[in-house]
Coordinates of C-alpha atoms in Angstrom, one line a residue:
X184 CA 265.0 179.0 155.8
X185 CA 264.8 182.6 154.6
X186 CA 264.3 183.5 158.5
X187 CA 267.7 181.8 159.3
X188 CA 269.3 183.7 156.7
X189 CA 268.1 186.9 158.2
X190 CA 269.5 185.9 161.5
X191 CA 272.9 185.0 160.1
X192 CA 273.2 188.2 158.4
X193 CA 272.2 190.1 161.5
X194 CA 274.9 188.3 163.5
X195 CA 277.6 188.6 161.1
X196 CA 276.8 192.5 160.9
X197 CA 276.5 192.4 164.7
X198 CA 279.8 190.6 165.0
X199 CA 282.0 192.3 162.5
X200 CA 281.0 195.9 163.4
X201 CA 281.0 195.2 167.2
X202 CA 278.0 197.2 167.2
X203 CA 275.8 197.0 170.8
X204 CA 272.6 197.2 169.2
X205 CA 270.7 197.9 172.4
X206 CA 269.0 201.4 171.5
X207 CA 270.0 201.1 167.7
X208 CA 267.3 201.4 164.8
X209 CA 266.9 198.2 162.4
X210 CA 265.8 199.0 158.9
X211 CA 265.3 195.5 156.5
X212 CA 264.4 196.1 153.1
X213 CA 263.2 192.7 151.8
X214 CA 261.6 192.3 148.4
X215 CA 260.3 195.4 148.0
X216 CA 259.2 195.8 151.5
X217 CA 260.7 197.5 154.0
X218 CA 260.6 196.8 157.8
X219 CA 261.7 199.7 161.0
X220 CA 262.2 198.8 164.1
X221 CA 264.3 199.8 167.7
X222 CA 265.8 197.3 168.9
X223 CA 266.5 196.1 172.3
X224 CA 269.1 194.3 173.7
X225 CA 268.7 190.9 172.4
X226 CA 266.8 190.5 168.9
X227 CA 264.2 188.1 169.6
X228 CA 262.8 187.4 166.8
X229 CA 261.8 189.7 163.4
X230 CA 259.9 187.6 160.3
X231 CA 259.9 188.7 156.8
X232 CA 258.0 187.9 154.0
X233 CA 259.3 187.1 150.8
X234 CA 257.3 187.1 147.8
X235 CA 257.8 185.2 144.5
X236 CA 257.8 187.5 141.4
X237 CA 259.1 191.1 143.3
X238 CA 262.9 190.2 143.4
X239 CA 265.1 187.8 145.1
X240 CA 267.6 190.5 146.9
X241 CA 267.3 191.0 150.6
X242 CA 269.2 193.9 152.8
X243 CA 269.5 194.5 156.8
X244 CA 270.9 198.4 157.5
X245 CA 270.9 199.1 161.3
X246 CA 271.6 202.7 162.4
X247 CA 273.1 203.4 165.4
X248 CA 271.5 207.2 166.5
X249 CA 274.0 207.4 169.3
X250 CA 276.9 206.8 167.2
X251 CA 275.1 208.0 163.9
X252 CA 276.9 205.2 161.9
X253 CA 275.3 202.8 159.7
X254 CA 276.0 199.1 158.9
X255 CA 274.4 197.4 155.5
X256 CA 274.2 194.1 154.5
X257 CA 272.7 192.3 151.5
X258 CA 272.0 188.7 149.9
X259 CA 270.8 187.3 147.0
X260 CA 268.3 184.3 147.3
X261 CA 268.3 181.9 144.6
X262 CA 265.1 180.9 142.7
X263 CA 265.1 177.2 144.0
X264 CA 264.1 178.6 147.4
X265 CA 260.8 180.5 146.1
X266 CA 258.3 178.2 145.0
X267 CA 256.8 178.8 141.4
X268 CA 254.2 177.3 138.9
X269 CA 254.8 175.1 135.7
X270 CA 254.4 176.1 132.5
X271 CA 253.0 172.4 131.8
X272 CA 250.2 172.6 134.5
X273 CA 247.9 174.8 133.0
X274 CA 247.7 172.5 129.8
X275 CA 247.8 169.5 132.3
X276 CA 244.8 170.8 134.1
X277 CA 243.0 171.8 130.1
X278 CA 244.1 168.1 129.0
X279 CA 242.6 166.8 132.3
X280 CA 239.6 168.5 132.2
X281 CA 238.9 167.7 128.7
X282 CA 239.8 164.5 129.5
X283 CA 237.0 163.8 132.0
X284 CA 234.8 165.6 129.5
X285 CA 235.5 162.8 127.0
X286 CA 235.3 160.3 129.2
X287 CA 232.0 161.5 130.5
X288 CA 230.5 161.9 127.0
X289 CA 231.8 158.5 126.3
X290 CA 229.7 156.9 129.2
X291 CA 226.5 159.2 128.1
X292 CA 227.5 157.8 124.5
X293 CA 227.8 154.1 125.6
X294 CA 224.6 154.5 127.3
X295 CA 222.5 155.9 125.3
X296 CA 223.8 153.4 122.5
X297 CA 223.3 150.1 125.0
X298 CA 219.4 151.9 125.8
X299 CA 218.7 152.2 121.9
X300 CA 220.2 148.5 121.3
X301 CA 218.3 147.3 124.1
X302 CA 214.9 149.0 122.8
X303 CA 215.7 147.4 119.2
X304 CA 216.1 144.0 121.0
X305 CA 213.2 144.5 122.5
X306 CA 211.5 145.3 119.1
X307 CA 213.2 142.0 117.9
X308 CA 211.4 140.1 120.6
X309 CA 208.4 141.4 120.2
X310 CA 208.5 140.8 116.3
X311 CA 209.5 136.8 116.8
X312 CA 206.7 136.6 119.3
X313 CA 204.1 137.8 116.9
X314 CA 205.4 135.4 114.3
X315 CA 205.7 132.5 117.0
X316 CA 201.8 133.2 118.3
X317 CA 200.7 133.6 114.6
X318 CA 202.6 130.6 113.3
X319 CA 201.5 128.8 116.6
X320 CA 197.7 130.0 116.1
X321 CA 198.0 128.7 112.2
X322 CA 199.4 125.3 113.3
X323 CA 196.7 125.4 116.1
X324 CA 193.8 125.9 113.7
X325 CA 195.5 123.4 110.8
X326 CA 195.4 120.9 113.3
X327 CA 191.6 121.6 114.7
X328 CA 190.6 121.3 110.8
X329 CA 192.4 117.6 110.6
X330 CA 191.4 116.6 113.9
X331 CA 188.0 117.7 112.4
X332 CA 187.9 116.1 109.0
X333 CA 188.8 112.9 110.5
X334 CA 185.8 113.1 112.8
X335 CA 183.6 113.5 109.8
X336 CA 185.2 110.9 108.0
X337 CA 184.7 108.6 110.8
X338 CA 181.5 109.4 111.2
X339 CA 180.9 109.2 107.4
X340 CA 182.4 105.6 107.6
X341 CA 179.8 104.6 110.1
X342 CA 176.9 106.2 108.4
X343 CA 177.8 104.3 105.1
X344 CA 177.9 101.0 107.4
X345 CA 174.2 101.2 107.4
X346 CA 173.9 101.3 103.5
X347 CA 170.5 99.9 102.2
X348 CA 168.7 99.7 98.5
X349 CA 166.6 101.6 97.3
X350 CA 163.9 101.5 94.4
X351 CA 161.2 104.3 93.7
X352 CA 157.9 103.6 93.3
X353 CA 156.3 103.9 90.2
X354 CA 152.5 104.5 91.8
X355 CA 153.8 107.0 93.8
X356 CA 155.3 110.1 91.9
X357 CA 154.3 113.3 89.9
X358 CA 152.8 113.0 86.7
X359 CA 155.7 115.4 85.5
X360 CA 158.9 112.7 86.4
X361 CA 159.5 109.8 84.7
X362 CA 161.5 106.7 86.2
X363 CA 163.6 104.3 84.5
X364 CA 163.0 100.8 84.1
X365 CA 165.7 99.8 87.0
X366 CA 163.5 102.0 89.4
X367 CA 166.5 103.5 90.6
X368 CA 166.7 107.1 88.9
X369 CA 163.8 109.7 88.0
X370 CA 164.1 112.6 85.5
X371 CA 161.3 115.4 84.3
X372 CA 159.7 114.5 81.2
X373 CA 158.1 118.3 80.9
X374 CA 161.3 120.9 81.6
X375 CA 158.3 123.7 82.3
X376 CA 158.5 124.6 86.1
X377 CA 155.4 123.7 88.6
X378 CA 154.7 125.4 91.7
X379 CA 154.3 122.3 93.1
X380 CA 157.0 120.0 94.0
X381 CA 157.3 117.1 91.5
X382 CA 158.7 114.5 93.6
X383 CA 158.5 110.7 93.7
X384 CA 158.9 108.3 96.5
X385 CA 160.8 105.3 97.3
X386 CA 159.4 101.7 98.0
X387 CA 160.6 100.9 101.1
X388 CA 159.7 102.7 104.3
X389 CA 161.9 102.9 107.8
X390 CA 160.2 102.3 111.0
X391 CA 163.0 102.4 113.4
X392 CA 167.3 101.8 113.5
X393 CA 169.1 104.1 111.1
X394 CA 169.7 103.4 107.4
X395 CA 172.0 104.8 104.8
X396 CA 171.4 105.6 100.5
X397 CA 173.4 107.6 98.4
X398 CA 171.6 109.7 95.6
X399 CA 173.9 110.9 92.0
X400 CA 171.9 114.4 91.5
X401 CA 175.0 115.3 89.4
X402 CA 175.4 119.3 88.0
X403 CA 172.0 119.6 88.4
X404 CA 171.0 123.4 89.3
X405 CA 168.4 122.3 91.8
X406 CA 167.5 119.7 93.7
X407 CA 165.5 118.3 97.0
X408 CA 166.3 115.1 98.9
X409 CA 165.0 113.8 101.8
X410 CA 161.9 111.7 103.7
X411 CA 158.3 112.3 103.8
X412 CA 155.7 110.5 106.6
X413 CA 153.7 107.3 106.0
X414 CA 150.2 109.2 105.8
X415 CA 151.8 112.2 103.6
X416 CA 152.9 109.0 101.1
X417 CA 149.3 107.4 101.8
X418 CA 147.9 111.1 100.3
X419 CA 150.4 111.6 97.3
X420 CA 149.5 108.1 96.1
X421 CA 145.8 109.2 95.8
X422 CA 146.3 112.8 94.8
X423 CA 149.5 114.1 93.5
X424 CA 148.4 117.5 93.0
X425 CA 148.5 119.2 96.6
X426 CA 151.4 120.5 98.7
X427 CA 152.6 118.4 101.9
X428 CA 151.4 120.0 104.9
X429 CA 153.9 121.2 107.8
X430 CA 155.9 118.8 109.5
X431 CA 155.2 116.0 106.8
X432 CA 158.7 116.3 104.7
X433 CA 162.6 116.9 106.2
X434 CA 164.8 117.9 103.0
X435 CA 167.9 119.2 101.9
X436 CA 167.3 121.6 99.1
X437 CA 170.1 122.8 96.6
X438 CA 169.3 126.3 94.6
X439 CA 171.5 128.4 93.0
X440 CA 174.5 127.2 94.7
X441 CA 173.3 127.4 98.3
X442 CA 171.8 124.8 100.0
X443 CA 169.2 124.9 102.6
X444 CA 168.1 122.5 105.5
X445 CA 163.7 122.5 105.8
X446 CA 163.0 125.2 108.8
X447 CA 166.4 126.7 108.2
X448 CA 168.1 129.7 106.2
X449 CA 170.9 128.6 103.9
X450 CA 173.3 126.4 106.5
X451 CA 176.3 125.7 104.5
X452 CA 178.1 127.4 101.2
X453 CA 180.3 124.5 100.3
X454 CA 181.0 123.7 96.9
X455 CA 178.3 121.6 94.7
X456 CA 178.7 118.2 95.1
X457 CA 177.9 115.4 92.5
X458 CA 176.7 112.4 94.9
X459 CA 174.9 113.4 98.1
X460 CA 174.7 110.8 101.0
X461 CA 171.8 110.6 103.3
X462 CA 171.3 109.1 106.6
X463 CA 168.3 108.2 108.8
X464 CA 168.5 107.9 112.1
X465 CA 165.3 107.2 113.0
X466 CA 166.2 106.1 116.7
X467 CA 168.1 109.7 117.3
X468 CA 165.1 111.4 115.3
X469 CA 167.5 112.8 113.0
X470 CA 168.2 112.9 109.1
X471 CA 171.8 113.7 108.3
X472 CA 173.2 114.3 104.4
X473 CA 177.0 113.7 103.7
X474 CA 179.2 115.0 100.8
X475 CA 180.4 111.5 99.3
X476 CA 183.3 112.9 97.4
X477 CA 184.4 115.1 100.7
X478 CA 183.5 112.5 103.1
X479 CA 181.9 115.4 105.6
X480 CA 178.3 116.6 106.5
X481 CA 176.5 119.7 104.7
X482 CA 173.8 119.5 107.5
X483 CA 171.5 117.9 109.8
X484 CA 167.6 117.9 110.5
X485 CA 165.5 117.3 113.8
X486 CA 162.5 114.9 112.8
X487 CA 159.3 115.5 114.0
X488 CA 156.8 113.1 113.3
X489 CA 156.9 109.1 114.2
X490 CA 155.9 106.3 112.4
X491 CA 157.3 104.7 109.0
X492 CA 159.4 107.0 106.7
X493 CA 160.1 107.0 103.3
X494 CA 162.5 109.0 101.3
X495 CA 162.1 111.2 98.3
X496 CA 163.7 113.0 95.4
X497 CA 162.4 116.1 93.3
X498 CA 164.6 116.7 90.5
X499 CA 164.7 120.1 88.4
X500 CA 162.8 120.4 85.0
X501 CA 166.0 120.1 83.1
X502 CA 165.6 116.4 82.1
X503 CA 168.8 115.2 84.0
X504 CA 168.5 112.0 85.5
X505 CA 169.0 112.0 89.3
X506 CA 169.1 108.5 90.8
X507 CA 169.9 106.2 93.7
X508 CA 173.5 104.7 93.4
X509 CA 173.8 101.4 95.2
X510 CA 176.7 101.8 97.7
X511 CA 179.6 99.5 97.3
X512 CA 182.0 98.5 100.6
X513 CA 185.1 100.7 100.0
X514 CA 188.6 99.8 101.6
X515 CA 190.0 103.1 103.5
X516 CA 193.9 103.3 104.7
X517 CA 194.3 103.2 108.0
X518 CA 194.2 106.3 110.3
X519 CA 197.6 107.2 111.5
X520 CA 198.1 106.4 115.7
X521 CA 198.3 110.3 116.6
X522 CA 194.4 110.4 114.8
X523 CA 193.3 106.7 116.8
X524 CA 194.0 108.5 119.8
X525 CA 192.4 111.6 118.5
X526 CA 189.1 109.5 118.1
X527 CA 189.2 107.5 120.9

């Protein structure tokens, strides 16, 4: 546009002076800047420059040499046509920037929020397993110890099925024990202790099949229970002052709140129990003792001899009866369906 202007003004200076500019020298002064050249006889073409900031005023003098005149001519060029920057687009380009700033912080922010809530979830998880394994593990073992205790119970039940009476024998015991007149309990008349066992032994004797008796030993401190061989009975009856040989006698022995299985170290610490149940199992060649009260087993002997066996029972030297209790039939409730299964 500017270039147009330039070549209007040269014509109208061209036309109104009737100037032939073939020859002539052209002088434009634009913004500052100042352009010479000798012309020819057309004007082709001449570009200018204008700059924003260095004045809006434009001027075209061409001197004719031959003539030595001069013709001048000037315009103004309004701001419109020179482009210029906003005052607004610096603060548009600080807002924007900060903008994208926030924006980006934001995300980082939002991020690093949604990583830290996603580690605490994780931590949450973790924490519910733990307390689902150990509640799972408790419920686990809870249920091994019923599934357990119902074993022993059954197997207590079927122990007591082979219940059987028993009376001691009055020709066969220590000189030390004395036996009351229902032959069914036995106490230490002397409360001195013997290195030797003082023991007595029952009347009847077991060949074979499995048979059950039950023995009150009550809060005594000590006590032994258990059988002895036909021959080892045969040599107390004669001389009651010598020690069974080994392998003669399976016991359970209770001392000082521990009790111990013959062969073994102390097998089970359960609490002391008032009525001990004993089974003979004389086809399995084993001798198993019960805690009535508890219904469950406090240990188990392999026998080792054959032939006819007999129980005993030593009491301690404090003068406490300990006696065989006859065993009564008892009436149980029945066993839930979930526990029939369980035993089946």
């Amino acid at each position: 546009m500017i270039h147009c202007l330039l070549w209007m003004i040269m014509r109208m200076v061209v036309f109104d002076s009737n100037v032939y500019l073939k020859g002539c020298f052209l002088k434009l002064s634009c913004c500052g800047q100042t352009v010479e050249e000798t012309t020819s006889q057309e004007l082709l073409s001449l570009l200018t420059l204008a700059l924003p900031g260095s004045g809006n005023s434009m001027s075209c003098r061409i001197l004719d040499k031959q003539l030595k005149t001069s013709t001048e001519s000037s315009v103004a060029i309004a701001d419109a046509f020179f482009p210029s920057t906003s005052p607004w687009l610096a603060a548009f380009v600080v807002i924007l920037l900060l903008s994208m700033f926030l924006v980006l912080a934001a995300i980082y922010k939002i991020r690093k929020n949604a990583r830290k809530q996603i580690e605490q979830d994780i931590d949450e998880l973790k924490r519910k397993l733990d307390e689902q394994k150990r509640r799972f593990e408790k419920e686990n073992e809870d249920a091994e110890k019923r599934i357990e205790n119902v074993r022993n119970e059954l197997k207590f039940r079927k122990a007591r099925s082979n219940a059987v009476n028993i009376t001691l024998d009055q020709t066969c015991k220590h000189p030390n024990l004395c036996i009351s007149d229902d032959k069914r309990r036995v106490k230490s008349s002397d409360k001195k202790e013997t290195a030797l066992k003082a023991m007595v032994v029952a009347t009847e004797g077991f060949p074979d099949k499995k048979h059950y008796w039950e023995v009150e030993v009550g809060n005594q401190s000590q006590w032994e229970l258990g059988v002895v061989s036909e021959n080892f009975r045969d040599v107390i009856m004669n001389n009651m002052g010598i020690s069974p040989p080994v392998n003669s006698l399976f016991s359970l022995q209770y001392s000082q709140g521990k009790y111990i299985l013959t062969g073994r170290e102390d097998v089970s610490d359960c609490k002391q129990c008032s009525v001990v149940g004993v089974l003979l199992d004389v086809e399995s060649s084993e001798l198993s003792f019960y805690s009535v009260e508890e219904m469950s087993p406090l240990g188990s002997v392999v026998l080792e001899f054959t032939g006819k066996l007999y129980p005993f029972f030593s009491p301690d030297s404090s003068g406490k009866w300990l006696g065989v209790r006859p065993v009564k039939p008892q009436t149980y409730d029945p066993l839930p369906q979930g526990e029939k299964e369980i035993n089946k």
